Coordinates of C-alpha atoms in Angstrom, one line a residue:
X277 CA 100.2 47.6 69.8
X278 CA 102.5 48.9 72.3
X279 CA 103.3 45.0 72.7
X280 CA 103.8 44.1 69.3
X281 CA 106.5 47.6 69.0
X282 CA 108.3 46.6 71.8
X283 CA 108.3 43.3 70.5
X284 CA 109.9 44.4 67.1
X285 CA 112.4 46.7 69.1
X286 CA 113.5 43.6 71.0
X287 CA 114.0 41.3 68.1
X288 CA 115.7 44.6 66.6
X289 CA 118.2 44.8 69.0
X290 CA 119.0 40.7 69.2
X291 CA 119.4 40.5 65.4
X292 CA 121.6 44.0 66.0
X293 CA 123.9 42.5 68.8
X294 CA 124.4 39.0 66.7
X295 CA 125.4 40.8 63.8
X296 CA 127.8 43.0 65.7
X297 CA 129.3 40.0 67.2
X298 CA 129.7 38.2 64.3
X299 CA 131.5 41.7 62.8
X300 CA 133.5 41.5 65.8
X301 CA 134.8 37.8 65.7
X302 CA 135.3 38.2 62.1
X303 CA 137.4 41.3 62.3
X304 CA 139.8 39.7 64.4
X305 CA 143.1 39.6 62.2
X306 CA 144.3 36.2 61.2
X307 CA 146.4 34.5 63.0
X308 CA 149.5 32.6 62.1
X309 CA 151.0 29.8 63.8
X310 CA 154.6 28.3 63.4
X311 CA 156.7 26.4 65.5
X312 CA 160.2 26.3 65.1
X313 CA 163.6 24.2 66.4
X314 CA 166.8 25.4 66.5
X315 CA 169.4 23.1 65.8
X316 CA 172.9 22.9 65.0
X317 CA 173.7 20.8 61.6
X318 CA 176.3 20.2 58.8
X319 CA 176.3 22.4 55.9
X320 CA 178.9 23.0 53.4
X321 CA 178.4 26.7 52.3
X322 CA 182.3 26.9 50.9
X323 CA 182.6 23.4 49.8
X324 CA 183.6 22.4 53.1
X325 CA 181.7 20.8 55.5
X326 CA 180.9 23.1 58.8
X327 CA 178.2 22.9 61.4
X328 CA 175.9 25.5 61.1
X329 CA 172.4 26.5 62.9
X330 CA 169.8 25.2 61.7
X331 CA 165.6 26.2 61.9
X332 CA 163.5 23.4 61.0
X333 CA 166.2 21.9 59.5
X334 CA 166.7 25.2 57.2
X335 CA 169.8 27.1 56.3
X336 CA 168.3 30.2 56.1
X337 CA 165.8 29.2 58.2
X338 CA 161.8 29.3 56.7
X339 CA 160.6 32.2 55.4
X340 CA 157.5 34.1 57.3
X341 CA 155.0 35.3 54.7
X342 CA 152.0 37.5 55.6
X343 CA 149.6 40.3 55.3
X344 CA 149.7 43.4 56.9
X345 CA 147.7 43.1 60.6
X346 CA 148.5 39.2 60.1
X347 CA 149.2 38.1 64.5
X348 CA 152.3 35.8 64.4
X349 CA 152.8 33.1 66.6
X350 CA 156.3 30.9 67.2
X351 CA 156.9 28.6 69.5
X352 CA 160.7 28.2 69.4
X353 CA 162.5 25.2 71.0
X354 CA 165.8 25.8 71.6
X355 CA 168.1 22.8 71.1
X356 CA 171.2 24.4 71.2
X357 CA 173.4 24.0 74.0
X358 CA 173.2 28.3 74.9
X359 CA 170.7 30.2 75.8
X360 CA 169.1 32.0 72.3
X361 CA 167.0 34.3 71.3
X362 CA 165.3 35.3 67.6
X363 CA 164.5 39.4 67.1
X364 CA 162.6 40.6 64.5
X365 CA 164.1 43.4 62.3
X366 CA 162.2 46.1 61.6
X367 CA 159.2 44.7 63.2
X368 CA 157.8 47.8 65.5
X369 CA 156.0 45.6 67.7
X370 CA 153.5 48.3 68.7
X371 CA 152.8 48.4 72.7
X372 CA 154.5 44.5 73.0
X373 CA 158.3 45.5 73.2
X374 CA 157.8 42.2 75.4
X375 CA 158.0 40.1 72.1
X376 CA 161.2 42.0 70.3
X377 CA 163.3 39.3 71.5
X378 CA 166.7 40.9 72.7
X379 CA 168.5 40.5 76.0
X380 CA 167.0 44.5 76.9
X381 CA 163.2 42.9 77.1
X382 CA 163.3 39.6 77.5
X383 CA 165.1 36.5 79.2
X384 CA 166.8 34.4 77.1
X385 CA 165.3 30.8 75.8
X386 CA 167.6 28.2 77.9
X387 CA 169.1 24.8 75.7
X388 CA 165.7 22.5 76.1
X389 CA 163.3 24.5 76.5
X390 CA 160.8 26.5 74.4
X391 CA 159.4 30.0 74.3
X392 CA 156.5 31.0 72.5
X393 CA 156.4 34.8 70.3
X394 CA 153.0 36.3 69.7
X395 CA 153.4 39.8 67.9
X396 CA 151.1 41.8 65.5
X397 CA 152.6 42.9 62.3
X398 CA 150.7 46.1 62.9
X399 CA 149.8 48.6 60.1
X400 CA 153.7 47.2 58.0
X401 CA 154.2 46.1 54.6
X402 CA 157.2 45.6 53.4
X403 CA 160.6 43.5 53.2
X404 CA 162.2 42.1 56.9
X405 CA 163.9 40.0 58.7
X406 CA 164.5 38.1 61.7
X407 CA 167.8 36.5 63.1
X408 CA 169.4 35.3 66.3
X409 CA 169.7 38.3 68.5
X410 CA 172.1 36.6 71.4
X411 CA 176.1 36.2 71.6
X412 CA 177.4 35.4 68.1
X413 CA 174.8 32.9 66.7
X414 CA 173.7 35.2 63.8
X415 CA 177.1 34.1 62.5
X416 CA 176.5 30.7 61.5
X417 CA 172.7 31.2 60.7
X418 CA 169.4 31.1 62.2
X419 CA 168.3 33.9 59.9
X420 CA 165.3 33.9 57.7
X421 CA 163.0 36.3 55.7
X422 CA 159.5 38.0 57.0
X423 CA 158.1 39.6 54.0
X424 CA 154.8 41.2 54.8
X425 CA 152.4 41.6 52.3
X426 CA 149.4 44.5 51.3
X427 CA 145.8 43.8 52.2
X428 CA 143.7 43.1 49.2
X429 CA 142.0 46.8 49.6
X430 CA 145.1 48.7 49.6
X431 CA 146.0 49.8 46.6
X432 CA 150.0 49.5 45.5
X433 CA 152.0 52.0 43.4
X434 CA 152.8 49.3 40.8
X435 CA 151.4 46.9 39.1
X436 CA 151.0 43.1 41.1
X437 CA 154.4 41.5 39.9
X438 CA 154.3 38.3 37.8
X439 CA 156.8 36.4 40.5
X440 CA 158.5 37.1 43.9
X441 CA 161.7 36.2 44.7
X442 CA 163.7 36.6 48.5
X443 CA 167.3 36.8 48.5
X444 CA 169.4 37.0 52.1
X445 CA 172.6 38.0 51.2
X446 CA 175.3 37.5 54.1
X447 CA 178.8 37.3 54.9
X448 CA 180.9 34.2 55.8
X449 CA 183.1 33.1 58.4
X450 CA 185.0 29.6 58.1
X451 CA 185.1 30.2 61.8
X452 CA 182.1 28.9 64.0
X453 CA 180.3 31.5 66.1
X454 CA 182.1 30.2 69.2
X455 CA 185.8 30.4 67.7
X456 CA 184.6 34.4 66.5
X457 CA 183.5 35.0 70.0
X458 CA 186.4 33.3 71.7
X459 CA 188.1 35.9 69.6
X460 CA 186.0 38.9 70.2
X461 CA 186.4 38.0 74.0
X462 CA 190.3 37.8 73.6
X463 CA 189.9 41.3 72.8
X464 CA 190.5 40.9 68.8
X465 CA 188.5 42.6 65.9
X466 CA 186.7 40.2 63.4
X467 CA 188.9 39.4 59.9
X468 CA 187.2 40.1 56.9
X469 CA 185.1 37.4 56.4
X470 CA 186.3 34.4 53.9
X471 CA 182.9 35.2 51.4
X472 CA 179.6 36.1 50.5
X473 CA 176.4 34.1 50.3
X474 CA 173.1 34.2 48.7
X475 CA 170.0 32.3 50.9
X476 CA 173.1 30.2 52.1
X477 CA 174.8 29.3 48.9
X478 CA 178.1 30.9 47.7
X479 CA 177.0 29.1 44.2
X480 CA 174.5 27.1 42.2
X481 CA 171.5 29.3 43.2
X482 CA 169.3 29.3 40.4
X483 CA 165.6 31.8 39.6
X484 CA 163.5 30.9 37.2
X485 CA 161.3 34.1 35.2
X486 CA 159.7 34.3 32.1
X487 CA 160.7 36.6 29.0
X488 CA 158.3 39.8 29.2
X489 CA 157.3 39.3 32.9
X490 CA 158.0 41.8 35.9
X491 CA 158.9 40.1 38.9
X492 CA 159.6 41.4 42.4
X493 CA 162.6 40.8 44.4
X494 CA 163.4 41.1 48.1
X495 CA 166.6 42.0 48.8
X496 CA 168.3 41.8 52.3
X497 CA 171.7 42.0 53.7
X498 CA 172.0 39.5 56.5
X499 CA 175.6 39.9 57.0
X500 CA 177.1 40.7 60.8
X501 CA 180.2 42.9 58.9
X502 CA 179.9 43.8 55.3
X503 CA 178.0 46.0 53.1
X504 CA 176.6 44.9 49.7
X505 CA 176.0 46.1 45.9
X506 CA 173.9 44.6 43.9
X507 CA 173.1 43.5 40.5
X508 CA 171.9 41.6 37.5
X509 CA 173.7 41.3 34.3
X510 CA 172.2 43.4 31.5
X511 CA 169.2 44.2 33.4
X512 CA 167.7 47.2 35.4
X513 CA 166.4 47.5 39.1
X514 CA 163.5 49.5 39.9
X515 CA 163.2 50.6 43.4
X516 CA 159.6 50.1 44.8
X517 CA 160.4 49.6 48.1
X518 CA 162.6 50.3 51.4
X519 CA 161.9 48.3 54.9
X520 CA 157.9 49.2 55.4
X521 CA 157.9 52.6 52.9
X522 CA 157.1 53.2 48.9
X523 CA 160.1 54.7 47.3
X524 CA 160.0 57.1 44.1
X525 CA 160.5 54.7 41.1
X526 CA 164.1 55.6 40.7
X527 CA 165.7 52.9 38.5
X528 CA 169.4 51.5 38.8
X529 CA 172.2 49.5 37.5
X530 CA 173.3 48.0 41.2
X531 CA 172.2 49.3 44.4
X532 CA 173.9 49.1 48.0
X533 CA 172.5 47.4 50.4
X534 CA 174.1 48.3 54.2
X535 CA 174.3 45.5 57.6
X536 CA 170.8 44.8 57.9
X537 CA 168.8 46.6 55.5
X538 CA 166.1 46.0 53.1
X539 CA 165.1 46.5 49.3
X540 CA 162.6 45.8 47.0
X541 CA 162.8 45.9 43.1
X542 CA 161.4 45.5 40.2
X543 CA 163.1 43.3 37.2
X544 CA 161.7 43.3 33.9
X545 CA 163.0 40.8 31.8
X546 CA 163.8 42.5 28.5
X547 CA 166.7 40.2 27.4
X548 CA 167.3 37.4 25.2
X549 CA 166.5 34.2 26.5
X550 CA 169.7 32.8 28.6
X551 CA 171.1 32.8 32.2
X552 CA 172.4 35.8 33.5
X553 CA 174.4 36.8 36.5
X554 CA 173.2 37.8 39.7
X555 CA 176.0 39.3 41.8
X556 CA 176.5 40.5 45.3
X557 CA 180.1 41.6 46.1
X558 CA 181.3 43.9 49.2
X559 CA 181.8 47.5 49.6
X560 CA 184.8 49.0 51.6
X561 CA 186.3 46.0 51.7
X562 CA 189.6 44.8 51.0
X563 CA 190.0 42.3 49.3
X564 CA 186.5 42.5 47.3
X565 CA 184.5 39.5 47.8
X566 CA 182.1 38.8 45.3
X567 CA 179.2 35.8 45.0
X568 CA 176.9 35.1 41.9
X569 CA 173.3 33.0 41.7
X570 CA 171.5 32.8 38.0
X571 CA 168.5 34.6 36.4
X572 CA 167.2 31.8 34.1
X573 CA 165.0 32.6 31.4
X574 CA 162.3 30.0 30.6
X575 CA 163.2 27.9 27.6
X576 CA 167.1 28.7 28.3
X577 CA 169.8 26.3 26.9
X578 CA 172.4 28.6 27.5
X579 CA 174.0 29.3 31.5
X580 CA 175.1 32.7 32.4
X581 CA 178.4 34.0 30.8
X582 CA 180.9 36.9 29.6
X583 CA 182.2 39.2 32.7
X584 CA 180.5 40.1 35.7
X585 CA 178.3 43.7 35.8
X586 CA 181.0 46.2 36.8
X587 CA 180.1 47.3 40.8
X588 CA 181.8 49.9 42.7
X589 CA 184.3 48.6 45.3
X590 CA 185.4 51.4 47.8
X591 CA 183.2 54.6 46.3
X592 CA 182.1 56.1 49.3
X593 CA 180.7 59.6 47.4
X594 CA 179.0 56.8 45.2
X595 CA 177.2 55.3 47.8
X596 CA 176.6 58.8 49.4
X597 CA 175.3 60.1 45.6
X598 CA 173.2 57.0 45.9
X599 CA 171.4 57.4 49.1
X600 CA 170.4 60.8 48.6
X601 CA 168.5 59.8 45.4
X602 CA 166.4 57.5 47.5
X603 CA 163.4 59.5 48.3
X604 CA 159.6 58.3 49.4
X605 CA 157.0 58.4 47.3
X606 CA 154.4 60.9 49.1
X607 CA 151.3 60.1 47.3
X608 CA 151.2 56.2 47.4
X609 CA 149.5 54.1 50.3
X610 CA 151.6 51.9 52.6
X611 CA 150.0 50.0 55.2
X612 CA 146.8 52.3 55.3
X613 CA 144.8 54.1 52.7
X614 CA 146.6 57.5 53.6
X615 CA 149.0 58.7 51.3
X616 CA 152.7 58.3 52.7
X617 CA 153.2 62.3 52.5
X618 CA 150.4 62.7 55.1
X619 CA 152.5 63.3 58.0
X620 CA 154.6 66.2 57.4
X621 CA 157.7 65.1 59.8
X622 CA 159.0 68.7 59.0
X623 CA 156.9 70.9 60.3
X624 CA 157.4 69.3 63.8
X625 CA 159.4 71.0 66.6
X626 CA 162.2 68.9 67.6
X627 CA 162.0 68.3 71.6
X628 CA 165.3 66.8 71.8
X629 CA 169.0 66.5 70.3
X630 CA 171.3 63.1 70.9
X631 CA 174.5 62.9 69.3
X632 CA 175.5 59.7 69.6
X633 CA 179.1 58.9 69.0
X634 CA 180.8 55.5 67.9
X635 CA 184.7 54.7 68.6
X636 CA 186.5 51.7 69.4
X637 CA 189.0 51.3 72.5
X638 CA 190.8 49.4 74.9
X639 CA 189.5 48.9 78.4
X640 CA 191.4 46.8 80.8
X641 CA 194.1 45.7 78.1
X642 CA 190.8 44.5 75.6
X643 CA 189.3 45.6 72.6
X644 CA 185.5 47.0 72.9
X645 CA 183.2 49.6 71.2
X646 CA 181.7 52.3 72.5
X647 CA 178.9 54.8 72.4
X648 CA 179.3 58.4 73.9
X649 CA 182.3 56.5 76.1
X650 CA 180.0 53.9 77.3
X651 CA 180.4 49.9 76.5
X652 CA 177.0 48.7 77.0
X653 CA 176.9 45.6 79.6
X654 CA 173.4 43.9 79.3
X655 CA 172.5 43.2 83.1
X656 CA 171.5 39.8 84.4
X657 CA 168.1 41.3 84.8
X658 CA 166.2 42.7 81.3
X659 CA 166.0 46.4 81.4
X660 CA 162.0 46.4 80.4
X661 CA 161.3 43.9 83.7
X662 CA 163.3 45.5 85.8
X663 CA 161.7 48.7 84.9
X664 CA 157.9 47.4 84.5
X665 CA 158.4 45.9 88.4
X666 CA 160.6 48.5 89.4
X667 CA 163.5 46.5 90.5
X668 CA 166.2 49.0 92.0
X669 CA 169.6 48.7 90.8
X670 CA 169.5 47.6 87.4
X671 CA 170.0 50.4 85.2
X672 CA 169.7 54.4 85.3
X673 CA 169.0 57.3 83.5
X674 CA 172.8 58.9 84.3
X675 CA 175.7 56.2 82.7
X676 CA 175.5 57.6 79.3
X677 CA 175.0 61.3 78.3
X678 CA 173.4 62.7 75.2
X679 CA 176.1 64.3 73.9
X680 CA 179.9 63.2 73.2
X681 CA 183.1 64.1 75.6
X682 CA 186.5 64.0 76.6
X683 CA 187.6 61.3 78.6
X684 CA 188.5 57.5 79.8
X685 CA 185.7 54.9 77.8
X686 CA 184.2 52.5 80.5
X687 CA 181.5 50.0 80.7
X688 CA 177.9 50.7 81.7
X689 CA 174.1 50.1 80.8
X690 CA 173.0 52.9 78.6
X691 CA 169.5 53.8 78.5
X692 CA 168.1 57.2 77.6
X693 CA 165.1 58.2 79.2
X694 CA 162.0 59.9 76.8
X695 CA 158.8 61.1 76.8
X696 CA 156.3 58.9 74.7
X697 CA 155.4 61.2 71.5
X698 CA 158.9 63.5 71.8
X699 CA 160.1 63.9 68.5
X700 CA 163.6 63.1 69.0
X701 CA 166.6 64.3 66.5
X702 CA 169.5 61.5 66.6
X703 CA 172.4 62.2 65.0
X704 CA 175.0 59.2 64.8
X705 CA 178.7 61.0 64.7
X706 CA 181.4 58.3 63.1
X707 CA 184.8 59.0 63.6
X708 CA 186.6 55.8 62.7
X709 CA 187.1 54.9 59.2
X710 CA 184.9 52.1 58.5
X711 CA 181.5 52.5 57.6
X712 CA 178.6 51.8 60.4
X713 CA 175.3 50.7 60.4
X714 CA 172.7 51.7 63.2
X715 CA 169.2 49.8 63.7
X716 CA 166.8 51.2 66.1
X717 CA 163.9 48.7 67.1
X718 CA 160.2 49.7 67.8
X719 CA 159.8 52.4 65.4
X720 CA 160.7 54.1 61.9
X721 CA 162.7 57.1 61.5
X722 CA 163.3 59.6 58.9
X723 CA 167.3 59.4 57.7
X724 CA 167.1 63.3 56.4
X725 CA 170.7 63.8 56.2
X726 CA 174.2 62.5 56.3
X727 CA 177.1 64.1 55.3
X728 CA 181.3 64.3 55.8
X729 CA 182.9 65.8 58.8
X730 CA 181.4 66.5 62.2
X731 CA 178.2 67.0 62.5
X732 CA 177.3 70.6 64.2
X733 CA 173.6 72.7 64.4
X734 CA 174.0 74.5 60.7
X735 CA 174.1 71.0 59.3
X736 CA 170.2 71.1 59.8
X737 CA 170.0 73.8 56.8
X738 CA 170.8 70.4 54.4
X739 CA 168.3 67.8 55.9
X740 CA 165.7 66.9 53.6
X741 CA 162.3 67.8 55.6
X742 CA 160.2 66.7 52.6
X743 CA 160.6 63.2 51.3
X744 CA 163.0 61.2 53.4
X745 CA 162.6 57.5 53.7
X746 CA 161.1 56.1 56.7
X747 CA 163.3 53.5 57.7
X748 CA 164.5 51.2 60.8
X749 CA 168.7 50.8 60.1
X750 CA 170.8 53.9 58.9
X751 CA 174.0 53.3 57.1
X752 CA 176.9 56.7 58.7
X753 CA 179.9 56.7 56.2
X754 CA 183.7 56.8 57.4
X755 CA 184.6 59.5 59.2
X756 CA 180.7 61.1 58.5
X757 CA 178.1 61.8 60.1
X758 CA 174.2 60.2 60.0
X759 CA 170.6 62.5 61.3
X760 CA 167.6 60.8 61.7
X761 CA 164.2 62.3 63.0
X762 CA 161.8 59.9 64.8
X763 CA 158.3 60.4 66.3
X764 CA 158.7 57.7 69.5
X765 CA 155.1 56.9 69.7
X766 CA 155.6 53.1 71.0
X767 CA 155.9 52.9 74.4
X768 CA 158.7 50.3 75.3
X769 CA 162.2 49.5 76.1
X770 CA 163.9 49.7 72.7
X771 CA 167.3 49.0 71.6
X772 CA 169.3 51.1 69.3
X773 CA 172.0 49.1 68.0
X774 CA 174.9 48.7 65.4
X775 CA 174.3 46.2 63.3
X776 CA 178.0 45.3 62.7
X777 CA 177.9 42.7 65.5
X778 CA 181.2 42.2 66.6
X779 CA 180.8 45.9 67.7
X780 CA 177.1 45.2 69.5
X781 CA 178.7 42.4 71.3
X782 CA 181.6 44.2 72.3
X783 CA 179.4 47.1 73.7
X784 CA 178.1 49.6 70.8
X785 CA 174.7 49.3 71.5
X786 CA 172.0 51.1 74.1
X787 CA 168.4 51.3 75.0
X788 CA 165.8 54.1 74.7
X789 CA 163.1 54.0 77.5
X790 CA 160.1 55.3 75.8
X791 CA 157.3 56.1 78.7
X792 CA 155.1 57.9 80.7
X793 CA 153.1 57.8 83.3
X794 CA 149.5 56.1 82.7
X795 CA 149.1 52.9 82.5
X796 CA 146.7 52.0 79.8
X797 CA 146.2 49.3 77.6
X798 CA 146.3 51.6 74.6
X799 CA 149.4 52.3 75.0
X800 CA 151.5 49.5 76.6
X801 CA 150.3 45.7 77.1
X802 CA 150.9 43.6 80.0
X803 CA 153.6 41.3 80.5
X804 CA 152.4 38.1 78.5
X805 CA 151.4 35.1 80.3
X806 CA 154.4 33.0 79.5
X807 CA 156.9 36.0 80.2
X808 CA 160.2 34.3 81.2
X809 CA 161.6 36.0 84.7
X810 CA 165.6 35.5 85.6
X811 CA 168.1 37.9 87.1
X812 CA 166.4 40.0 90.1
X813 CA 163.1 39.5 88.1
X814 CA 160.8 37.1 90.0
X815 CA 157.2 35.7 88.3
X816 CA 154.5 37.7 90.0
X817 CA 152.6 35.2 92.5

């Protein structure tokens, strides 16, 4: 008897471990595998032929589509004759700041040779990006969307749309991105740029929908200069979504979109059946440039006509009005079953203040931008190897202070040091009278206030510490000022960027060293494998 029981317990515990392991292998997320060239080719976005860059042959380059939890691999072959990089916007690459693909973290992909990403899109939904991240290239391409999908079992705030559309809006140079950087390096600010796109087209751009149906579309601004509105003729925008969180269902005629930001709406279409204008045209701009596609009913005979929807052009209260009606919506999912509201940001104590303050100035005889009086030099040497191997000499803790002063601008390598899990108040103080857009990798932050003047402590009376939006670039208005509260729970090198990239080329950019002590697995992963070493950073034998 006692055979026969310990007989059963054995078999027990085999058919338990097998079935355990099968669990196990099957829980694994899927993975999804891409490899990608980068090329230079002919386009002719203006009607005139210019070289462009090129991913797989595609201007924009292919769209990423995925699920939430999906692991993403690339292998990128850089054909190019520089040295190139891809980062992935808005992607908070939890514990692998090794994969975020900016000089700060990694070594840039020499001409003929490849680089392989592998990056979890970890507990995200939402509309992103990715673009070139080195010199000027995002200016002539390599640009793409990476729209990230809910798992089946997570309920959405909306009814499943009858279509889904992605639409990259950018700005245009006639230039290359070698002519605008021999220009930036002469020490001379960007022109406006000559127009607007839509995925690559300043025309002839044509959706598809059918009368009574609800479709979903993804709007981005890929731009490296200009904010956007935008809008469809005679129909209204319902905002679902902003870069990873569920919005109140506010509806709108046109919305703005700022450098490197994400929306998502929904369209009914209500109208009669014809073509109707799509239009994108630029804010604070002058002149106003302006671009249309065509919403094209099914069945229509008739293409898209009478005057363009009415935008606003230099509004800056507008825009302001705007944004503050942009709120989260606290009792919908996102990513995971718990409602968005769940984490009540606004009880937390604040551990730390940085004021971080933009301005442009000459050093040695040459234009460059600055951030607390530092231009940001990226070192031979990434900041994340030098600081994972402890290389001596790279970067400090002591170029660039958290607050603003008096004095001469110079260059430096800015990196703030913080504990992981500080909850960190950043407040983004812009002086100059153009409007500036701020993107901080790794993470989310709440923007929970913004407002003209300078910013000072009794501005924290008029932050909303209820329903901000959770999101990963911040838009700070001429002469105005930008707060944003952020829980940095990723441990990493992170940079925290303008978006404008004339000015992050020229030096308005830094990192944030999130870190402590223990070295765990939880927290941090290793180097990868195929980690590229340069500068004073040698592969470990």
């Amino acid at each position: 008897m006692k055979q026969t029981n310990l007989l059963l317990c054995k078999l027990f515990i085999g058919t338990l471990l097998v079935w355990l392991g099968s669990v196990l292998v099957k829980a694994e997320d899927p993975y999804l595998f891409y490899t990608w060239t980068v090329t230079y080719g002919t386009r002719s976005p203006l009607g005139v032929p210019q070289q462009v860059i090129l991913i797989n042959g595609q201007f924009p380059g292919p769209a990423i589509e995925a699920v939430t939890n999906n692991n993403i691999v690339v292998n990128l072959i850089n054909k190019l004759d520089e040295p190139f990089l891809i980062t992935w916007n808005g992607i908070k690459q939890r514990r692998t700041s090794w994969q975020d693909g900016v000089l700060g973290t990694n070594c840039p992909i020499q001409p003929n040779s490849n680089w392989t990403y592998q990056f979890q899109l970890k507990d995200q939904i939402g509309t992103f990006t990715y673009f070139a991240s080195t010199s000027m290239h995002r200016a002539s391409g390599a640009f793409g969307a990476l729209n990230i999908n809910q798992r089946s079992v997570i309920t959405t705030p909306y009814l499943t749309p009858d279509g889904d559309f992605t639409l990259l809006v950018s700005d245009w140079f006639k230039l290359s991105h070698k002519d605008l950087r021999k220009r930036l390096d002469a020490g001379y600010a960007l022109p406006v740029p000559d127009a607007l796109l839509i995925n690559g087209a300043s025309k002839g751009l044509i959706l598809t929908g059918q009368q009574g149906k609800t479709y979903k579309f993804r709007v981005s601004n890929v731009g490296i200069a200009t904010s956007i509105n935008f809008r469809i003729q005679n129909h209204t925008l319902t905002l679902i979504e902003v870069e990873g969180a569920h919005t109140l269902q506010e509806s709108y005629e046109s919305l703005d979109v700022h450098v490197g930001q994400s929306v998502t709406v929904l369209v009914t279409l209500k109208a009669s059946v014809r073509d109707y204008y799509i239009v994108a045209s630029s804010r604070f701009t002058k002149p106003i440039l302006s671009t249309t596609a065509s919403l094209r009913y099914l069945g229509s005979k008739n293409a898209a006509y009478g005057p363009l929807p009415v935008g606003p052009t230099y509004h800056i209260h507008w825009s302001m009005k705007q944004a503050r009606t942009i709120r989260v919506n606290l009792t919908a999912n996102a990513a995971r079953p718990n409602p968005q509201g769940s984490f009540h940001y606004g009880t937390i104590p604040i551990n730390r203040t940085l004021v971080l303050a933009n301005m442009a100035t000459m050093i040695y005889g040459k234009l460059r931008y600055t951030v607390n009086r530092i231009s940001h030099i990226n070192p031979p040497t990434p900041l994340k190897l030098a600081d994972w191997y402890n290389i001596s000499g790279v970067f400090d803790f002591k170029t660039i202070l958290s607050r603003p002063t008096i004095g001469p601008a110079h260059f430096g390598t800015s990196v703030f040091n913080v504990e992981l899990h500080e909850f960190v108040e950043v407040v983004f103080q812009n002086d100059e009278r153009s409007i500036q857009s701020w993107h901080m990798d790794g993470t989310s932050a709440f923007l929970v206030g913004f407002g003209s003047g300078t910013w000072n402590e009794t501005m924290r009376k008029r932050y909303n510490l209820v329903d901000a939006v959770a999101r990963h670039t911040f838009q700070v208005y001429p002469l105005s000022w930008t707060t944003i509260l952020v829980s940095l729970d990723n441990k990493g090198m992170w940079n925290l960027r303008s978006q404008i990239w004339s000015r992050r080329y020229l030096g308005q950019e830094l990192y944030v060293r999130v870190w402590n002590d223990e070295k765990s697995l939880y927290t941090e992963a290793e180097p990868p494998l195929n980690a590229l070493y340069c500068g004073l950073a040698k592969r470990p034998r």
